[in-house]
Every structure is written in structure tokens, then in C-alpha cells.
Short mmCIF file of C-alpha atoms in Angstrom, two decimals:
data_model
loop_
_atom_site.label_atom_id
_atom_site.label_comp_id
_atom_site.label_asym_id
_atom_site.label_seq_id
_atom_site.Cartn_x
_atom_site.Cartn_y
_atom_site.Cartn_z
CA MET S 1 0.00 0.00 0.00
CA GLU S 2 1.30 3.42 -0.96
CA VAL S 3 1.26 6.20 1.62
CA TYR S 4 1.25 9.91 0.77
CA ARG S 5 3.04 12.38 3.07
CA THR S 6 2.24 16.04 2.43
CA PRO S 7 5.41 18.15 1.98
CA ASP S 8 6.22 20.35 4.99
CA GLU S 9 6.32 23.51 2.88
CA ARG S 10 2.57 23.20 2.32
CA PHE S 11 2.08 24.16 5.99
CA GLU S 12 4.24 27.28 6.03
CA ASN S 13 2.66 30.68 6.73
CA LEU S 14 -0.88 29.43 7.26
CA PRO S 15 -3.07 32.12 8.87
CA GLY S 16 -3.33 31.71 12.64
CA TYR S 17 -1.58 28.36 12.53
CA ASP S 18 2.00 28.79 13.71
CA PHE S 19 1.98 25.84 16.10
CA LYS S 20 4.90 23.43 16.42
CA PRO S 21 4.19 20.01 14.89
CA HIS S 22 4.55 16.80 16.90
CA TYR S 23 4.54 13.24 15.53
CA PHE S 24 3.86 9.72 16.76
CA GLU S 25 4.79 6.60 14.79
CA MET S 26 2.17 3.83 14.86
CA TYR S 27 2.84 0.28 13.72
CA GLY S 28 0.46 -2.39 12.46
CA LEU S 29 -2.62 -0.19 12.46
CA ALA S 30 -5.58 -1.68 10.53
CA ASP S 31 -3.50 -4.75 9.61
CA HIS S 32 -0.94 -2.55 7.90
CA GLY S 33 2.52 -3.83 8.78
CA LYS S 34 4.40 -0.61 8.14
CA SER S 35 4.57 2.41 10.40
CA LEU S 36 2.33 5.42 9.87
CA ARG S 37 3.12 8.87 11.23
CA MET S 38 0.33 10.72 13.05
CA HIS S 39 0.61 14.46 13.56
CA TYR S 40 -0.73 16.29 16.58
CA LEU S 41 -0.46 19.73 18.16
CA GLU S 42 0.35 20.17 21.83
CA GLU S 43 0.07 23.62 23.35
CA GLY S 44 -0.31 25.10 26.83
CA ASP S 45 0.82 23.83 30.22
CA PRO S 46 2.22 20.27 29.94
CA ARG S 47 1.10 19.74 33.55
CA GLY S 48 -2.41 21.04 32.91
CA GLU S 49 -5.57 18.99 32.50
CA PRO S 50 -5.61 17.66 28.92
CA VAL S 51 -8.16 18.95 26.43
CA LEU S 52 -8.32 16.71 23.35
CA LEU S 53 -9.73 18.40 20.23
CA LEU S 54 -11.04 16.04 17.54
CA HIS S 55 -11.90 17.33 14.07
CA GLY S 56 -14.26 15.96 11.45
CA GLU S 57 -14.71 15.80 7.68
CA PRO S 58 -13.02 17.23 5.56
CA THR S 59 -11.13 19.39 8.07
CA TRP S 60 -7.99 18.92 10.18
CA SER S 61 -6.45 20.52 13.29
CA PHE S 62 -6.40 23.86 11.42
CA LEU S 63 -10.12 24.02 12.29
CA TYR S 64 -9.24 24.57 15.97
CA ARG S 65 -6.65 27.34 15.48
CA LYS S 66 -8.97 29.98 17.01
CA MET S 67 -9.72 27.85 20.07
CA ILE S 68 -6.25 26.54 20.93
CA PRO S 69 -4.71 29.82 22.22
CA PRO S 70 -7.48 30.72 24.72
CA LEU S 71 -7.61 27.15 26.02
CA ALA S 72 -3.82 27.08 26.40
CA GLU S 73 -3.77 30.50 28.05
CA ALA S 74 -6.32 29.24 30.58
CA GLY S 75 -3.77 26.67 31.75
CA TYR S 76 -4.85 23.52 29.91
CA ARG S 77 -2.74 21.02 27.97
CA VAL S 78 -4.32 21.30 24.55
CA ILE S 79 -3.87 18.42 22.09
CA ALA S 80 -5.26 18.44 18.55
CA PRO S 81 -4.41 15.45 16.32
CA ASP S 82 -4.94 14.99 12.61
CA TYR S 83 -6.52 11.64 11.75
CA PHE S 84 -4.67 9.50 9.23
CA GLY S 85 -5.58 10.82 5.82
CA PHE S 86 -5.83 14.41 7.09
CA GLY S 87 -3.62 17.37 7.95
CA ARG S 88 0.05 16.59 8.48
CA SER S 89 -0.60 12.91 9.23
CA ASP S 90 0.26 10.17 6.72
CA LYS S 91 -2.35 9.38 4.10
CA PRO S 92 -2.77 5.75 2.95
CA GLN S 93 -3.73 5.73 -0.73
CA ASP S 94 -6.37 3.03 -0.37
CA MET S 95 -9.91 4.04 0.53
CA GLY S 96 -10.51 0.56 1.95
CA TRP S 97 -7.90 1.22 4.64
CA TYR S 98 -10.09 3.91 6.22
CA THR S 99 -12.52 2.34 8.65
CA TYR S 100 -14.30 3.53 11.77
CA ASP S 101 -12.30 1.04 13.83
CA ALA S 102 -8.95 2.25 12.40
CA HIS S 103 -9.68 5.87 13.31
CA VAL S 104 -10.83 4.90 16.81
CA GLU S 105 -7.76 2.74 17.37
CA SER S 106 -5.42 5.52 16.27
CA VAL S 107 -6.88 7.96 18.80
CA LYS S 108 -6.69 5.35 21.56
CA ARG S 109 -3.03 4.75 20.78
CA LEU S 110 -2.29 8.47 20.86
CA VAL S 111 -3.95 8.77 24.28
CA ASP S 112 -1.79 5.90 25.54
CA GLU S 113 1.37 7.31 23.96
CA LEU S 114 0.88 10.71 25.63
CA ASP S 115 -0.13 9.05 28.92
CA LEU S 116 -3.28 11.15 29.16
CA SER S 117 -5.84 10.96 31.95
CA ASP S 118 -8.55 13.22 33.39
CA ILE S 119 -9.28 14.10 29.76
CA THR S 120 -11.80 16.57 28.40
CA VAL S 121 -12.61 15.57 24.83
CA VAL S 122 -14.06 18.12 22.40
CA VAL S 123 -15.79 16.54 19.41
CA GLN S 124 -17.47 17.77 16.23
CA ASP S 125 -18.71 16.09 13.04
CA TRP S 126 -16.90 12.70 12.70
CA GLY S 127 -15.05 13.61 15.90
CA GLY S 128 -18.28 12.68 17.69
CA PRO S 129 -18.55 9.02 16.65
CA ILE S 130 -14.78 8.63 17.08
CA GLY S 131 -14.23 10.61 20.28
CA LEU S 132 -17.37 9.58 22.14
CA ARG S 133 -16.66 5.93 21.42
CA VAL S 134 -13.09 6.30 22.66
CA ALA S 135 -14.29 8.13 25.79
CA THR S 136 -16.90 5.50 26.65
CA GLU S 137 -14.56 2.57 25.93
CA MET S 138 -11.71 4.19 27.93
CA ASP S 139 -14.05 5.62 30.54
CA GLU S 140 -11.46 5.62 33.33
CA LEU S 141 -9.29 8.15 31.45
CA TYR S 142 -12.03 10.63 30.48
CA SER S 143 -13.64 13.10 32.88
CA ARG S 144 -15.65 15.52 30.68
CA LEU S 145 -17.31 15.71 27.27
CA VAL S 146 -17.76 18.75 25.04
CA ILE S 147 -20.08 17.91 22.14
CA LEU S 148 -20.38 20.24 19.14
CA ASN S 149 -22.51 19.69 16.00
CA THR S 150 -22.33 15.92 15.60
CA GLY S 151 -24.58 12.90 15.79
CA ILE S 152 -24.81 9.21 16.65
CA LEU S 153 -24.61 7.56 13.24
CA SER S 154 -25.95 4.11 14.06
CA GLY S 155 -28.11 3.54 10.99
CA GLN S 156 -31.29 3.56 13.10
CA THR S 157 -32.59 6.82 11.63
CA ASN S 158 -32.66 8.13 8.07
CA MET S 159 -29.89 10.52 7.08
CA SER S 160 -31.04 13.95 5.90
CA ALA S 161 -31.35 14.97 2.26
CA ALA S 162 -28.49 17.43 2.77
CA TRP S 163 -26.24 14.60 3.99
CA TRP S 164 -27.18 12.33 1.08
CA ALA S 165 -26.41 15.13 -1.38
CA PHE S 166 -22.98 15.48 0.22
CA HIS S 167 -22.44 11.69 0.18
CA ASP S 168 -23.39 11.34 -3.47
CA PHE S 169 -21.24 14.29 -4.53
CA VAL S 170 -18.13 12.89 -2.80
CA ASP S 171 -18.83 9.44 -4.26
CA LYS S 172 -18.99 10.95 -7.75
CA VAL S 173 -15.77 13.01 -7.58
CA LYS S 174 -13.62 10.73 -5.38
CA PRO S 175 -10.80 10.95 -4.64
CA ASP S 176 -10.43 14.54 -5.87
CA VAL S 177 -12.77 16.08 -3.30
CA PRO S 178 -12.86 19.93 -3.33
CA VAL S 179 -12.06 20.40 0.34
CA ALA S 180 -12.17 24.20 0.47
CA MET S 181 -15.49 24.33 -1.35
CA LEU S 182 -17.07 21.93 1.13
CA VAL S 183 -15.73 23.85 4.13
CA LYS S 184 -16.85 27.21 2.73
CA GLY S 185 -20.33 25.86 2.05
CA ALA S 186 -20.66 24.76 5.69
CA CYS S 187 -19.68 28.11 7.26
CA LYS S 188 -22.12 30.90 8.10
CA THR S 189 -19.57 33.57 7.21
CA GLU S 190 -17.45 32.91 4.13
CA PRO S 191 -13.80 32.56 5.20
CA PRO S 192 -11.15 34.59 3.34
CA ASP S 193 -9.08 33.05 0.57
CA ASP S 194 -5.98 32.46 2.72
CA VAL S 195 -8.07 30.46 5.22
CA MET S 196 -9.56 28.39 2.42
CA ALA S 197 -6.02 27.73 1.19
CA GLY S 198 -5.20 26.54 4.72
CA TYR S 199 -7.92 23.90 4.60
CA GLU S 200 -6.61 22.77 1.20
CA ALA S 201 -2.95 22.74 2.29
CA PRO S 202 -2.74 19.03 3.25
CA PHE S 203 -4.29 17.88 -0.03
CA PRO S 204 -2.23 19.09 -3.01
CA VAL S 205 -2.93 16.08 -5.27
CA PRO S 206 -5.87 13.67 -5.70
CA GLU S 207 -3.97 10.74 -4.18
CA SER S 208 -3.70 12.70 -0.90
CA LYS S 209 -7.50 12.74 -0.52
CA TRP S 210 -8.53 9.11 -0.04
CA GLY S 211 -9.20 9.68 3.67
CA VAL S 212 -11.47 12.61 2.84
CA ALA S 213 -13.30 10.54 0.23
CA ALA S 214 -13.76 7.62 2.64
CA PHE S 215 -15.57 9.27 5.55
CA PRO S 216 -19.01 9.67 3.90
CA MET S 217 -18.81 6.10 2.61
CA ILE S 218 -18.28 4.56 6.06
CA VAL S 219 -21.25 6.25 7.75
CA PRO S 220 -23.62 3.42 8.77
CA THR S 221 -26.85 3.86 6.82
CA SER S 222 -28.56 0.76 8.25
CA THR S 223 -28.23 -1.26 11.44
CA ASP S 224 -26.39 -3.92 9.43
CA SER S 225 -23.67 -1.50 8.24
CA PRO S 226 -20.10 -1.85 9.57
CA GLY S 227 -19.74 0.31 12.66
CA ALA S 228 -23.46 0.42 13.47
CA THR S 229 -23.18 -2.00 16.39
CA GLU S 230 -20.31 -0.01 17.91
CA MET S 231 -22.24 3.24 17.50
CA MET S 232 -25.28 1.76 19.25
CA ALA S 233 -23.08 0.55 22.12
CA MET S 234 -21.61 4.06 22.39
CA ALA S 235 -25.11 5.55 22.47
CA GLU S 236 -26.14 3.18 25.24
CA ALA S 237 -23.01 3.99 27.24
CA LEU S 238 -23.75 7.72 27.02
CA MET S 239 -27.05 7.08 28.81
CA SER S 240 -24.96 6.17 31.87
CA TRP S 241 -22.48 9.07 31.56
CA LYS S 242 -22.92 10.99 34.83
CA LYS S 243 -19.71 12.99 34.54
CA PRO S 244 -20.00 16.58 33.25
CA ALA S 245 -20.87 17.21 29.62
CA LEU S 246 -21.26 20.46 27.70
CA VAL S 247 -23.38 20.34 24.53
CA ALA S 248 -23.12 23.38 22.24
CA PHE S 249 -24.73 23.41 18.79
CA SER S 250 -24.96 26.20 16.24
CA ASP S 251 -28.19 27.77 15.06
CA SER S 252 -27.65 27.29 11.30
CA ASP S 253 -26.40 23.75 10.65
CA PRO S 254 -28.44 21.97 7.96
CA ILE S 255 -27.16 18.53 9.03
CA PHE S 256 -26.95 18.58 12.85
CA ASN S 257 -29.51 21.07 14.13
CA LEU S 258 -30.45 22.23 17.61
CA LYS S 259 -32.91 19.34 18.01
CA THR S 260 -29.96 16.97 17.60
CA GLY S 261 -28.10 18.86 20.30
CA GLN S 262 -31.07 18.64 22.64
CA ARG S 263 -31.23 14.88 22.11
CA PHE S 264 -27.65 14.64 23.43
CA VAL S 265 -28.65 16.71 26.48
CA ASP S 266 -31.65 14.46 27.10
CA ARG S 267 -29.57 11.30 26.65
CA ILE S 268 -26.57 12.16 28.88
CA PRO S 269 -27.30 12.38 32.64
CA GLY S 270 -24.30 14.65 33.27
CA ALA S 271 -25.12 17.14 30.50
CA ARG S 272 -25.65 20.83 31.19
CA PRO S 273 -28.48 22.69 29.38
CA LEU S 274 -27.95 23.08 25.65
CA VAL S 275 -25.83 26.07 24.60
CA THR S 276 -26.82 27.70 21.30
CA ILE S 277 -23.98 29.21 19.26
CA GLU S 278 -25.58 31.98 17.24
CA GLY S 279 -24.28 33.07 13.86
CA ALA S 280 -22.63 29.75 13.03
CA SER S 281 -23.20 26.85 10.65
CA HIS S 282 -21.79 23.31 10.61
CA PHE S 283 -18.15 24.33 11.14
CA LEU S 284 -18.91 26.44 14.18
CA GLN S 285 -15.23 26.43 15.21
CA GLU S 286 -14.51 28.47 12.08
CA ASP S 287 -17.48 30.78 12.51
CA ARG S 288 -17.32 31.32 16.28
CA GLY S 289 -14.19 29.63 17.58
CA GLU S 290 -13.21 32.18 20.22
CA LEU S 291 -16.73 32.25 21.64
CA ILE S 292 -16.84 28.45 21.88
CA ALA S 293 -13.44 28.39 23.60
CA GLY S 294 -14.83 30.82 26.18
CA HIS S 295 -17.78 28.53 26.86
CA ILE S 296 -15.41 25.58 27.28
CA VAL S 297 -13.12 27.45 29.71
CA GLU S 298 -16.14 28.52 31.76
CA PHE S 299 -17.42 24.93 31.77
CA LEU S 300 -14.06 23.50 32.86
CA LYS S 301 -13.52 26.04 35.61
CA SER S 302 -17.03 25.46 36.99
#
């Protein structure tokens, strides 16, 4: 299997993203005998409580650039990885390599490698199914949840027309997915050109985009789909989550709306009342990142 590694110069002079890169070599992931290099950011106090920021599709840790500084300045150890196939992490050039289990396993290994505990995990989009599963399966290491615009994709309910339009578009153009166009279309306020170039930076050629192309294809669309059983187990585990949880959803997301956010609040015993992020769409970190970071700091300090 061929693996694409984005050249370092693609990440130079990105707006608001002057963080030092860190890397972790993983071996034998998803039955792949070679090593793969995962990239992650680590900012703030190394002795502080860890805050793990998990991105979704088709973004990478660049999505959290507005939130990392205020969280770090508040005294937390802020960690933002790029999944394999995204950001500065290695990108296997085989769409079949990308599975729900492989992404979950990679995050678990990173948590072990960094010896994290008392973790607050912040999830959005695909970060929800990945991060909430990791948190419930490694319950002893996780103390708090922050849930932003995501869902439990167990195949038990019909996906929206907007999601199916996205799925079918990616299936048609794969692997050459227009990352910046998709991000721009899911923001309330159109980001400037240099920010759009930042989202495109990891993906200079079609063969770098198989991870992006894979995510819509691995969403369980029936209870028999791969990953559906694990998602349902995660959903059941959340019904027993009595530790603190903050749920914050934006007011203009066509895929995961405020009703979805309220369902998380109703499901999780430890959840605070739903927080509405006004003036934001699906990628609320891009639209209102500083505001969301303020809500998280307030939540953690309370």
C-alpha cells in the first residue's frame, strides 16, 4: 500500500496556525505492517488537564486554530491530532484502509502514547462518533465531554437529504474532493481566501484525498452496516455518563440542528443545558471559535 506524506512547505505561513508540529509513529494499524506517522499539536501547560480536540470531515487541526490559544492561556494542555488521511498525518492511498475502527484505534493509541488521563474531549462532526466511542470505551481516562454539532450515526434513523447530497457528490468526484469548497459551504460567514487555502494545504494532489473521500462512505446507513453495532453501544453507554458534559450546537447547521443537540442533552445524565452558538453553521469552530473556547473554559472552571 502506498502512503502519501504532504510536503512540509505546504504548511508554512498558514493564517493563525504557527503551532509546532509533533509526531507519533504507529505500527500495524488496521493490519498494515508498516509504520504510519500521526501528527498532533500540543500547546499550553504540559502539567495542565488535557483537552483533546477532535476534528471531522473534511477538516484537520487547522479548524481549531482559534480555540487553541485561549484554552492554552487558561492553563490547559491542549492536544489536537490529525486523523490519518488528514492534515500533516500520513495518508494511505487506499480508501478501503479507512474504517471507523482504524480511526478509533489511532486515537486510543495516541492517548496511551501521551499518557493522558482526566481528559476533556471536544468533538465535532466525525469527531463525535470517534471521540465519544473512545471516551466511553476508555471511561477511566475521560472526565468531561464537550459535544459540538455531531450525531450518533448508528443507521437507526434516516440521514437527511443534505447529507445524502454530500455523500453522493463525494462518491462521484472521489478521490479529488474539493475540500475548500465543502468547508466554505458549511460556514455561516465565508472565510477569506488564505483560510480556504489553509484547509486545502494538506491535499495538493488527488492521491492525498482518499481519507477525505472515505468518511461519507463509512457512515452506517442501516443497522447492518459496519460500525453500526459499535455506534449503538456508544449511544447506550452515554445514557450512563454521569460525569460533566457540555453540549453546544450552532443555530444554522443543515445537518446537525439544535434538536440533535437537545437529544444529546436528554440522553446524557451529566449534560448541562444546551448552549446555542448563534451566527454559526456546521463548522462552528470556524465561525465562532473564540466564543466556543470561552464557553469551554467557563465549563471547565465550573
